[in-house]
Amino acid sequence: MRMLRAVLLLSTVALAVPAVIAGTRVTLVHEARLKLSPAARQVLVRRDLASILTGPASTTGIATKPYPSLERELCRRDVIEVSYAQIGSGKNLRYEPEGVKPVEVQYRYLDLPGSHSLADRRKACASLGGTESAWVSSREGDHYVSFALSRLAQALVDVQAGAGVTLHCEDKELDCAAAFRTAARKVSSASRCAGTAPECYQYFMGDWNVTIVVEYPGNTRQTTIKLAPADIVVT
C-alpha cells in the first residue's frame, strides 16, 4: 500500500498540464473540477487512479486494469514503475520513493470472431485483468503494434498451412517451423525493424529473436521468418 500511495501522490503532477500546448487547444476532462480547491481535486484524481491501478504488482510497480486500445484488435495496460532514492548507508540504509519511470505499455492481441462493439472489446479486455503472462511490451504505439501482432498471427497460420512462408534458422538441423510455433507462445516484445522496409517486425520470444518480413511480389503475400538465438544476459 505504501508503494501505491507513492504512485498516487506522484501522479498529481498531471494537474499542472496547461490548457494550451504548442498553440493547440486541449479539451479538459472533468473541467468542472477547476472550480474545486486543489486539495479537493487531488482527492478526486487519487480516487480515479486507485480505480484503475488494479493489475498485477511487482515489488516496485503496478499495472492498470486492461482496457481497449485505439486499435480494434488490441487490449493494453500501462505499467507504472516507482523510482527510489537511496538514503543513508550501512544499517541506516533505506529507499524512499521519489519519482515515476517512463510508463511501459503492454498489449494483448484480441481474437474476437466477426465484428465486435466497443462494449464487447471492453468486456474481453477486462477478462484479462488477472493474467500476468502473454503481455507484449512495445514503444511503437497502438497502430504499429496492431500490425506487428496481426502479422505474427497470420505467420502462424501460414506456417501451419505450409504455404506462402519461408523460414530461416541458424541451426540447420533444427525443425524451424516447430521452433517458431513454440516460440510464438512466448512473445514478450514487438517492434518495427530499423531501416526502410515497410513490413518488417522484430520480436523477442523466449530464447529467440524473431524477424518477420512480409512482401507482396505479384500481389501475392510472401512471408519470411528468421529465428536467431537471443543474446544471453549475465547478471
PDB file of C-alpha atoms in Angstrom:
ATOM      1  CA  MET A   1       0.000   0.000   0.000  1.00  0.00           C
ATOM      2  CA  ARG A   2       2.902   2.373   0.654  1.00  0.00           C
ATOM      3  CA  MET A   3       4.052   1.907  -2.926  1.00  0.00           C
ATOM      4  CA  LEU A   4       0.549   2.554  -4.249  1.00  0.00           C
ATOM      5  CA  ARG A   5       0.204   5.722  -2.174  1.00  0.00           C
ATOM      6  CA  ALA A   6       3.523   6.929  -3.586  1.00  0.00           C
ATOM      7  CA  VAL A   7       2.290   6.387  -7.132  1.00  0.00           C
ATOM      8  CA  LEU A   8      -0.932   8.240  -6.443  1.00  0.00           C
ATOM      9  CA  LEU A   9       0.877  11.205  -4.895  1.00  0.00           C
ATOM     10  CA  LEU A  10       3.415  11.492  -7.681  1.00  0.00           C
ATOM     11  CA  SER A  11       0.802  11.286 -10.393  1.00  0.00           C
ATOM     12  CA  THR A  12      -0.794  14.549  -9.322  1.00  0.00           C
ATOM     13  CA  VAL A  13       1.766  16.358 -11.482  1.00  0.00           C
ATOM     14  CA  ALA A  14      -0.732  15.810 -14.301  1.00  0.00           C
ATOM     15  CA  LEU A  15      -2.731  18.691 -12.852  1.00  0.00           C
ATOM     16  CA  ALA A  16      -0.007  21.078 -13.929  1.00  0.00           C
ATOM     17  CA  VAL A  17      -0.519  20.415 -17.670  1.00  0.00           C
ATOM     18  CA  PRO A  18      -1.544  23.716 -19.327  1.00  0.00           C
ATOM     19  CA  ALA A  19      -4.779  24.071 -21.262  1.00  0.00           C
ATOM     20  CA  VAL A  20      -2.883  25.172 -24.391  1.00  0.00           C
ATOM     21  CA  ILE A  21       0.112  23.217 -25.714  1.00  0.00           C
ATOM     22  CA  ALA A  22       2.035  24.397 -28.788  1.00  0.00           C
ATOM     23  CA  GLY A  23      -0.878  26.542 -29.909  1.00  0.00           C
ATOM     24  CA  THR A  24      -3.373  23.660 -29.814  1.00  0.00           C
ATOM     25  CA  ARG A  25      -6.378  23.819 -27.531  1.00  0.00           C
ATOM     26  CA  VAL A  26      -6.554  20.800 -25.219  1.00  0.00           C
ATOM     27  CA  THR A  27     -10.017  19.610 -24.244  1.00  0.00           C
ATOM     28  CA  LEU A  28     -10.095  19.176 -20.493  1.00  0.00           C
ATOM     29  CA  VAL A  29     -11.705  16.130 -18.919  1.00  0.00           C
ATOM     30  CA  HIS A  30     -13.724  16.962 -15.797  1.00  0.00           C
ATOM     31  CA  GLU A  31     -13.392  20.690 -16.458  1.00  0.00           C
ATOM     32  CA  ALA A  32     -15.825  21.349 -13.624  1.00  0.00           C
ATOM     33  CA  ARG A  33     -13.109  20.267 -11.204  1.00  0.00           C
ATOM     34  CA  LEU A  34     -11.261  23.512 -11.912  1.00  0.00           C
ATOM     35  CA  LYS A  35     -13.815  25.193  -9.669  1.00  0.00           C
ATOM     36  CA  LEU A  36     -12.759  22.987  -6.750  1.00  0.00           C
ATOM     37  CA  SER A  37      -9.899  23.595  -4.362  1.00  0.00           C
ATOM     38  CA  PRO A  38      -6.503  21.993  -5.146  1.00  0.00           C
ATOM     39  CA  ALA A  39      -6.979  19.635  -2.198  1.00  0.00           C
ATOM     40  CA  ALA A  40     -10.398  18.520  -3.447  1.00  0.00           C
ATOM     41  CA  ARG A  41      -9.068  17.929  -6.968  1.00  0.00           C
ATOM     42  CA  GLN A  42      -6.211  15.864  -5.550  1.00  0.00           C
ATOM     43  CA  VAL A  43      -8.663  13.626  -3.694  1.00  0.00           C
ATOM     44  CA  LEU A  44     -10.667  13.024  -6.881  1.00  0.00           C
ATOM     45  CA  VAL A  45      -7.641  12.228  -9.042  1.00  0.00           C
ATOM     46  CA  ARG A  46      -6.283   9.848  -6.387  1.00  0.00           C
ATOM     47  CA  ARG A  47      -9.645   8.112  -6.401  1.00  0.00           C
ATOM     48  CA  ASP A  48      -9.568   7.837 -10.201  1.00  0.00           C
ATOM     49  CA  LEU A  49      -6.074   6.362 -10.120  1.00  0.00           C
ATOM     50  CA  ALA A  50      -6.954   3.878  -7.395  1.00  0.00           C
ATOM     51  CA  SER A  51      -9.847   2.651  -9.561  1.00  0.00           C
ATOM     52  CA  ILE A  52      -7.553   1.706 -12.477  1.00  0.00           C
ATOM     53  CA  LEU A  53      -4.362   0.595 -10.682  1.00  0.00           C
ATOM     54  CA  THR A  54      -5.763  -2.874 -10.102  1.00  0.00           C
ATOM     55  CA  GLY A  55      -3.412  -5.002 -12.214  1.00  0.00           C
ATOM     56  CA  PRO A  56      -0.581  -7.266 -11.073  1.00  0.00           C
ATOM     57  CA  ALA A  57       2.133  -5.617  -8.968  1.00  0.00           C
ATOM     58  CA  SER A  58       5.856  -6.210  -8.663  1.00  0.00           C
ATOM     59  CA  THR A  59       7.921  -5.027  -5.699  1.00  0.00           C
ATOM     60  CA  THR A  60       8.096  -1.504  -7.126  1.00  0.00           C
ATOM     61  CA  GLY A  61       5.452  -1.231  -9.832  1.00  0.00           C
ATOM     62  CA  ILE A  62       1.857  -1.897 -10.715  1.00  0.00           C
ATOM     63  CA  ALA A  63      -0.221  -2.281 -13.877  1.00  0.00           C
ATOM     64  CA  THR A  64      -3.519  -0.680 -14.719  1.00  0.00           C
ATOM     65  CA  LYS A  65      -6.501  -2.839 -15.493  1.00  0.00           C
ATOM     66  CA  PRO A  66      -6.594  -3.844 -19.191  1.00  0.00           C
ATOM     67  CA  TYR A  67      -8.634  -1.641 -21.499  1.00  0.00           C
ATOM     68  CA  PRO A  68      -9.301  -1.378 -25.261  1.00  0.00           C
ATOM     69  CA  SER A  69      -6.569   0.316 -27.267  1.00  0.00           C
ATOM     70  CA  LEU A  70      -7.112   2.708 -30.164  1.00  0.00           C
ATOM     71  CA  GLU A  71      -6.899  -0.317 -32.465  1.00  0.00           C
ATOM     72  CA  ARG A  72      -9.806  -2.768 -32.553  1.00  0.00           C
ATOM     73  CA  GLU A  73      -7.609  -5.866 -32.274  1.00  0.00           C
ATOM     74  CA  LEU A  74      -5.750  -4.876 -29.109  1.00  0.00           C
ATOM     75  CA  CYS A  75      -6.105  -4.646 -25.369  1.00  0.00           C
ATOM     76  CA  ARG A  76      -3.491  -2.674 -23.487  1.00  0.00           C
ATOM     77  CA  ARG A  77      -2.403  -1.912 -19.962  1.00  0.00           C
ATOM     78  CA  ASP A  78       0.045   0.646 -18.592  1.00  0.00           C
ATOM     79  CA  VAL A  79       2.728  -0.348 -16.101  1.00  0.00           C
ATOM     80  CA  ILE A  80       3.858   2.302 -13.628  1.00  0.00           C
ATOM     81  CA  GLU A  81       7.253   1.767 -12.014  1.00  0.00           C
ATOM     82  CA  VAL A  82       8.291   3.868  -8.999  1.00  0.00           C
ATOM     83  CA  SER A  83      11.885   5.118  -8.796  1.00  0.00           C
ATOM     84  CA  TYR A  84      13.579   5.272  -5.420  1.00  0.00           C
ATOM     85  CA  ALA A  85      16.293   7.368  -3.776  1.00  0.00           C
ATOM     86  CA  GLN A  86      18.936   5.676  -1.641  1.00  0.00           C
ATOM     87  CA  ILE A  87      19.009   7.374   1.753  1.00  0.00           C
ATOM     88  CA  GLY A  88      21.734   6.784   4.334  1.00  0.00           C
ATOM     89  CA  SER A  89      24.155   3.869   4.386  1.00  0.00           C
ATOM     90  CA  GLY A  90      25.024   0.726   6.293  1.00  0.00           C
ATOM     91  CA  LYS A  91      22.422  -0.189   8.893  1.00  0.00           C
ATOM     92  CA  ASN A  92      20.670   3.117   8.237  1.00  0.00           C
ATOM     93  CA  LEU A  93      20.241   2.477   4.508  1.00  0.00           C
ATOM     94  CA  ARG A  94      16.712   2.860   3.237  1.00  0.00           C
ATOM     95  CA  TYR A  95      14.963   3.591  -0.047  1.00  0.00           C
ATOM     96  CA  GLU A  96      12.331   6.268  -0.434  1.00  0.00           C
ATOM     97  CA  PRO A  97      10.088   6.788  -3.480  1.00  0.00           C
ATOM     98  CA  GLU A  98      10.979   9.911  -5.434  1.00  0.00           C
ATOM     99  CA  GLY A  99       9.540   9.598  -8.929  1.00  0.00           C
ATOM    100  CA  VAL A 100       7.931   7.543 -11.652  1.00  0.00           C
ATOM    101  CA  LYS A 101       9.846   5.932 -14.511  1.00  0.00           C
ATOM    102  CA  PRO A 102       8.558   6.168 -18.107  1.00  0.00           C
ATOM    103  CA  VAL A 103       5.309   4.214 -18.370  1.00  0.00           C
ATOM    104  CA  GLU A 104       5.656   0.808 -20.032  1.00  0.00           C
ATOM    105  CA  VAL A 105       2.775  -0.084 -22.344  1.00  0.00           C
ATOM    106  CA  GLN A 106       1.868  -3.749 -22.754  1.00  0.00           C
ATOM    107  CA  TYR A 107      -0.525  -5.320 -25.268  1.00  0.00           C
ATOM    108  CA  ARG A 108      -2.611  -8.422 -25.860  1.00  0.00           C
ATOM    109  CA  TYR A 109      -3.960  -9.358 -29.301  1.00  0.00           C
ATOM    110  CA  LEU A 110      -7.719  -9.950 -29.343  1.00  0.00           C
ATOM    111  CA  ASP A 111      -9.093 -12.808 -31.382  1.00  0.00           C
ATOM    112  CA  LEU A 112     -12.772 -11.932 -31.436  1.00  0.00           C
ATOM    113  CA  PRO A 113     -14.843 -13.536 -34.216  1.00  0.00           C
ATOM    114  CA  GLY A 114     -16.682 -11.258 -36.638  1.00  0.00           C
ATOM    115  CA  SER A 115     -17.486  -7.641 -35.914  1.00  0.00           C
ATOM    116  CA  HIS A 116     -17.483  -6.557 -32.298  1.00  0.00           C
ATOM    117  CA  SER A 117     -18.528  -3.431 -30.458  1.00  0.00           C
ATOM    118  CA  LEU A 118     -16.533  -1.331 -28.031  1.00  0.00           C
ATOM    119  CA  ALA A 119     -18.556  -2.896 -25.238  1.00  0.00           C
ATOM    120  CA  ASP A 120     -17.517  -6.369 -26.447  1.00  0.00           C
ATOM    121  CA  ARG A 121     -13.874  -5.301 -26.552  1.00  0.00           C
ATOM    122  CA  ARG A 122     -14.039  -3.707 -23.119  1.00  0.00           C
ATOM    123  CA  LYS A 123     -15.506  -6.918 -21.673  1.00  0.00           C
ATOM    124  CA  ALA A 124     -12.872  -9.064 -23.404  1.00  0.00           C
ATOM    125  CA  CYS A 125     -10.063  -6.842 -22.127  1.00  0.00           C
ATOM    126  CA  ALA A 126     -11.443  -6.807 -18.596  1.00  0.00           C
ATOM    127  CA  SER A 127     -11.369 -10.620 -18.557  1.00  0.00           C
ATOM    128  CA  LEU A 128      -7.571 -10.446 -18.888  1.00  0.00           C
ATOM    129  CA  GLY A 129      -7.146  -8.455 -15.691  1.00  0.00           C
ATOM    130  CA  GLY A 130      -5.702 -11.260 -13.581  1.00  0.00           C
ATOM    131  CA  THR A 131      -3.203 -12.548 -16.129  1.00  0.00           C
ATOM    132  CA  GLU A 132       0.498 -11.726 -15.911  1.00  0.00           C
ATOM    133  CA  SER A 133       1.819 -13.712 -18.882  1.00  0.00           C
ATOM    134  CA  ALA A 134       1.455 -13.274 -22.652  1.00  0.00           C
ATOM    135  CA  TRP A 135       1.555  -9.477 -22.497  1.00  0.00           C
ATOM    136  CA  VAL A 136       3.719  -7.885 -25.199  1.00  0.00           C
ATOM    137  CA  SER A 137       5.731  -4.761 -24.401  1.00  0.00           C
ATOM    138  CA  SER A 138       6.305  -2.172 -27.105  1.00  0.00           C
ATOM    139  CA  ARG A 139       7.165   1.501 -27.549  1.00  0.00           C
ATOM    140  CA  GLU A 140       5.803   1.604 -31.081  1.00  0.00           C
ATOM    141  CA  GLY A 141       2.282   2.759 -30.246  1.00  0.00           C
ATOM    142  CA  ASP A 142      -1.067   1.078 -30.781  1.00  0.00           C
ATOM    143  CA  HIS A 143      -1.100   1.371 -34.592  1.00  0.00           C
ATOM    144  CA  TYR A 144       2.204  -0.367 -35.301  1.00  0.00           C
ATOM    145  CA  VAL A 145       1.751  -2.937 -32.537  1.00  0.00           C
ATOM    146  CA  SER A 146      -1.555  -3.895 -34.137  1.00  0.00           C
ATOM    147  CA  PHE A 147       0.265  -4.540 -37.414  1.00  0.00           C
ATOM    148  CA  ALA A 148       3.091  -6.428 -35.692  1.00  0.00           C
ATOM    149  CA  LEU A 149       0.801  -8.780 -33.772  1.00  0.00           C
ATOM    150  CA  SER A 150      -1.589  -9.336 -36.675  1.00  0.00           C
ATOM    151  CA  ARG A 151       1.396 -10.234 -38.898  1.00  0.00           C
ATOM    152  CA  LEU A 152       2.567 -12.677 -36.240  1.00  0.00           C
ATOM    153  CA  ALA A 153      -0.891 -14.279 -36.058  1.00  0.00           C
ATOM    154  CA  GLN A 154      -1.003 -14.593 -39.856  1.00  0.00           C
ATOM    155  CA  ALA A 155       2.522 -16.026 -39.935  1.00  0.00           C
ATOM    156  CA  LEU A 156       1.431 -18.801 -37.552  1.00  0.00           C
ATOM    157  CA  VAL A 157      -1.456 -19.626 -39.891  1.00  0.00           C
ATOM    158  CA  ASP A 158       0.877 -19.671 -42.898  1.00  0.00           C
ATOM    159  CA  VAL A 159       3.427 -21.895 -41.143  1.00  0.00           C
ATOM    160  CA  GLN A 160       0.701 -24.308 -40.105  1.00  0.00           C
ATOM    161  CA  ALA A 161      -0.566 -24.425 -43.700  1.00  0.00           C
ATOM    162  CA  GLY A 162       2.949 -24.653 -45.112  1.00  0.00           C
ATOM    163  CA  ALA A 163       2.180 -22.078 -47.810  1.00  0.00           C
ATOM    164  CA  GLY A 164       3.474 -18.609 -48.637  1.00  0.00           C
ATOM    165  CA  VAL A 165       6.174 -18.664 -45.981  1.00  0.00           C
ATOM    166  CA  THR A 166       9.931 -19.185 -45.874  1.00  0.00           C
ATOM    167  CA  LEU A 167      11.703 -19.978 -42.600  1.00  0.00           C
ATOM    168  CA  HIS A 168      15.390 -19.438 -41.827  1.00  0.00           C
ATOM    169  CA  CYS A 169      17.145 -20.818 -38.740  1.00  0.00           C
ATOM    170  CA  GLU A 170      20.843 -20.509 -37.948  1.00  0.00           C
ATOM    171  CA  ASP A 171      20.808 -24.107 -36.717  1.00  0.00           C
ATOM    172  CA  LYS A 172      20.226 -26.058 -39.952  1.00  0.00           C
ATOM    173  CA  GLU A 173      19.362 -29.225 -38.016  1.00  0.00           C
ATOM    174  CA  LEU A 174      16.539 -27.501 -36.128  1.00  0.00           C
ATOM    175  CA  ASP A 175      12.894 -28.045 -37.037  1.00  0.00           C
ATOM    176  CA  CYS A 176      12.424 -24.352 -37.776  1.00  0.00           C
ATOM    177  CA  ALA A 177       8.640 -24.464 -38.116  1.00  0.00           C
ATOM    178  CA  ALA A 178       8.187 -26.245 -34.794  1.00  0.00           C
ATOM    179  CA  ALA A 179      10.609 -23.875 -33.085  1.00  0.00           C
ATOM    180  CA  PHE A 180       8.675 -20.879 -34.391  1.00  0.00           C
ATOM    181  CA  ARG A 181       5.311 -22.228 -33.277  1.00  0.00           C
ATOM    182  CA  THR A 182       6.684 -22.876 -29.792  1.00  0.00           C
ATOM    183  CA  ALA A 183       8.451 -19.526 -29.582  1.00  0.00           C
ATOM    184  CA  ALA A 184       5.339 -17.609 -30.658  1.00  0.00           C
ATOM    185  CA  ARG A 185       3.647 -18.648 -27.416  1.00  0.00           C
ATOM    186  CA  LYS A 186       6.338 -16.735 -25.504  1.00  0.00           C
ATOM    187  CA  VAL A 187       6.429 -13.417 -27.348  1.00  0.00           C
ATOM    188  CA  SER A 188       7.184 -10.606 -24.877  1.00  0.00           C
ATOM    189  CA  SER A 189       8.125  -7.627 -27.060  1.00  0.00           C
ATOM    190  CA  ALA A 190       7.481  -6.339 -30.569  1.00  0.00           C
ATOM    191  CA  SER A 191       8.980  -3.517 -32.619  1.00  0.00           C
ATOM    192  CA  ARG A 192       9.497  -2.308 -36.161  1.00  0.00           C
ATOM    193  CA  CYS A 193      12.764  -3.186 -37.866  1.00  0.00           C
ATOM    194  CA  ALA A 194      15.347  -0.473 -38.281  1.00  0.00           C
ATOM    195  CA  GLY A 195      15.550   0.771 -41.865  1.00  0.00           C
ATOM    196  CA  THR A 196      13.012   1.407 -44.569  1.00  0.00           C
ATOM    197  CA  ALA A 197      11.303  -1.981 -45.020  1.00  0.00           C
ATOM    198  CA  PRO A 198       7.589  -1.171 -44.531  1.00  0.00           C
ATOM    199  CA  GLU A 199       6.516  -4.666 -43.468  1.00  0.00           C
ATOM    200  CA  CYS A 200       9.297  -5.814 -41.153  1.00  0.00           C
ATOM    201  CA  TYR A 201       8.845  -6.554 -37.473  1.00  0.00           C
ATOM    202  CA  GLN A 202      11.086  -7.914 -34.738  1.00  0.00           C
ATOM    203  CA  TYR A 203      10.032  -9.906 -31.701  1.00  0.00           C
ATOM    204  CA  PHE A 204      11.598 -11.313 -28.574  1.00  0.00           C
ATOM    205  CA  MET A 205      10.190 -14.791 -27.964  1.00  0.00           C
ATOM    206  CA  GLY A 206      11.699 -16.667 -25.048  1.00  0.00           C
ATOM    207  CA  ASP A 207      15.087 -17.911 -26.266  1.00  0.00           C
ATOM    208  CA  TRP A 208      14.678 -16.410 -29.732  1.00  0.00           C
ATOM    209  CA  ASN A 209      14.922 -13.140 -31.596  1.00  0.00           C
ATOM    210  CA  VAL A 210      12.458 -13.428 -34.473  1.00  0.00           C
ATOM    211  CA  THR A 211      12.140 -11.234 -37.560  1.00  0.00           C
ATOM    212  CA  ILE A 212       9.090 -11.351 -39.824  1.00  0.00           C
ATOM    213  CA  VAL A 213       9.158  -9.671 -43.231  1.00  0.00           C
ATOM    214  CA  VAL A 214       6.022  -9.528 -45.378  1.00  0.00           C
ATOM    215  CA  GLU A 215       6.271  -8.735 -49.093  1.00  0.00           C
ATOM    216  CA  TYR A 216       3.796  -8.796 -51.967  1.00  0.00           C
ATOM    217  CA  PRO A 217       5.535  -9.880 -55.180  1.00  0.00           C
ATOM    218  CA  GLY A 218       2.955 -10.103 -57.950  1.00  0.00           C
ATOM    219  CA  ASN A 219       0.220  -9.159 -55.436  1.00  0.00           C
ATOM    220  CA  THR A 220       0.824 -12.432 -53.572  1.00  0.00           C
ATOM    221  CA  ARG A 221       1.741 -12.327 -49.897  1.00  0.00           C
ATOM    222  CA  GLN A 222       5.121 -13.872 -49.129  1.00  0.00           C
ATOM    223  CA  THR A 223       6.295 -14.074 -45.525  1.00  0.00           C
ATOM    224  CA  THR A 224       9.898 -14.625 -44.455  1.00  0.00           C
ATOM    225  CA  ILE A 225      10.605 -15.638 -40.863  1.00  0.00           C
ATOM    226  CA  LYS A 226      14.093 -15.615 -39.367  1.00  0.00           C
ATOM    227  CA  LEU A 227      14.943 -17.146 -35.985  1.00  0.00           C
ATOM    228  CA  ALA A 228      18.178 -16.344 -34.179  1.00  0.00           C
ATOM    229  CA  PRO A 229      19.169 -17.299 -30.642  1.00  0.00           C
ATOM    230  CA  ALA A 230      18.609 -14.463 -28.204  1.00  0.00           C
ATOM    231  CA  ASP A 231      21.653 -12.928 -26.580  1.00  0.00           C
ATOM    232  CA  ILE A 232      22.433 -14.325 -23.130  1.00  0.00           C
ATOM    233  CA  VAL A 233      22.499 -11.641 -20.460  1.00  0.00           C
ATOM    234  CA  VAL A 234      24.579 -12.431 -17.374  1.00  0.00           C
ATOM    235  CA  THR A 235      23.555 -10.553 -14.239  1.00  0.00           C
TER     236      THR A 235
END
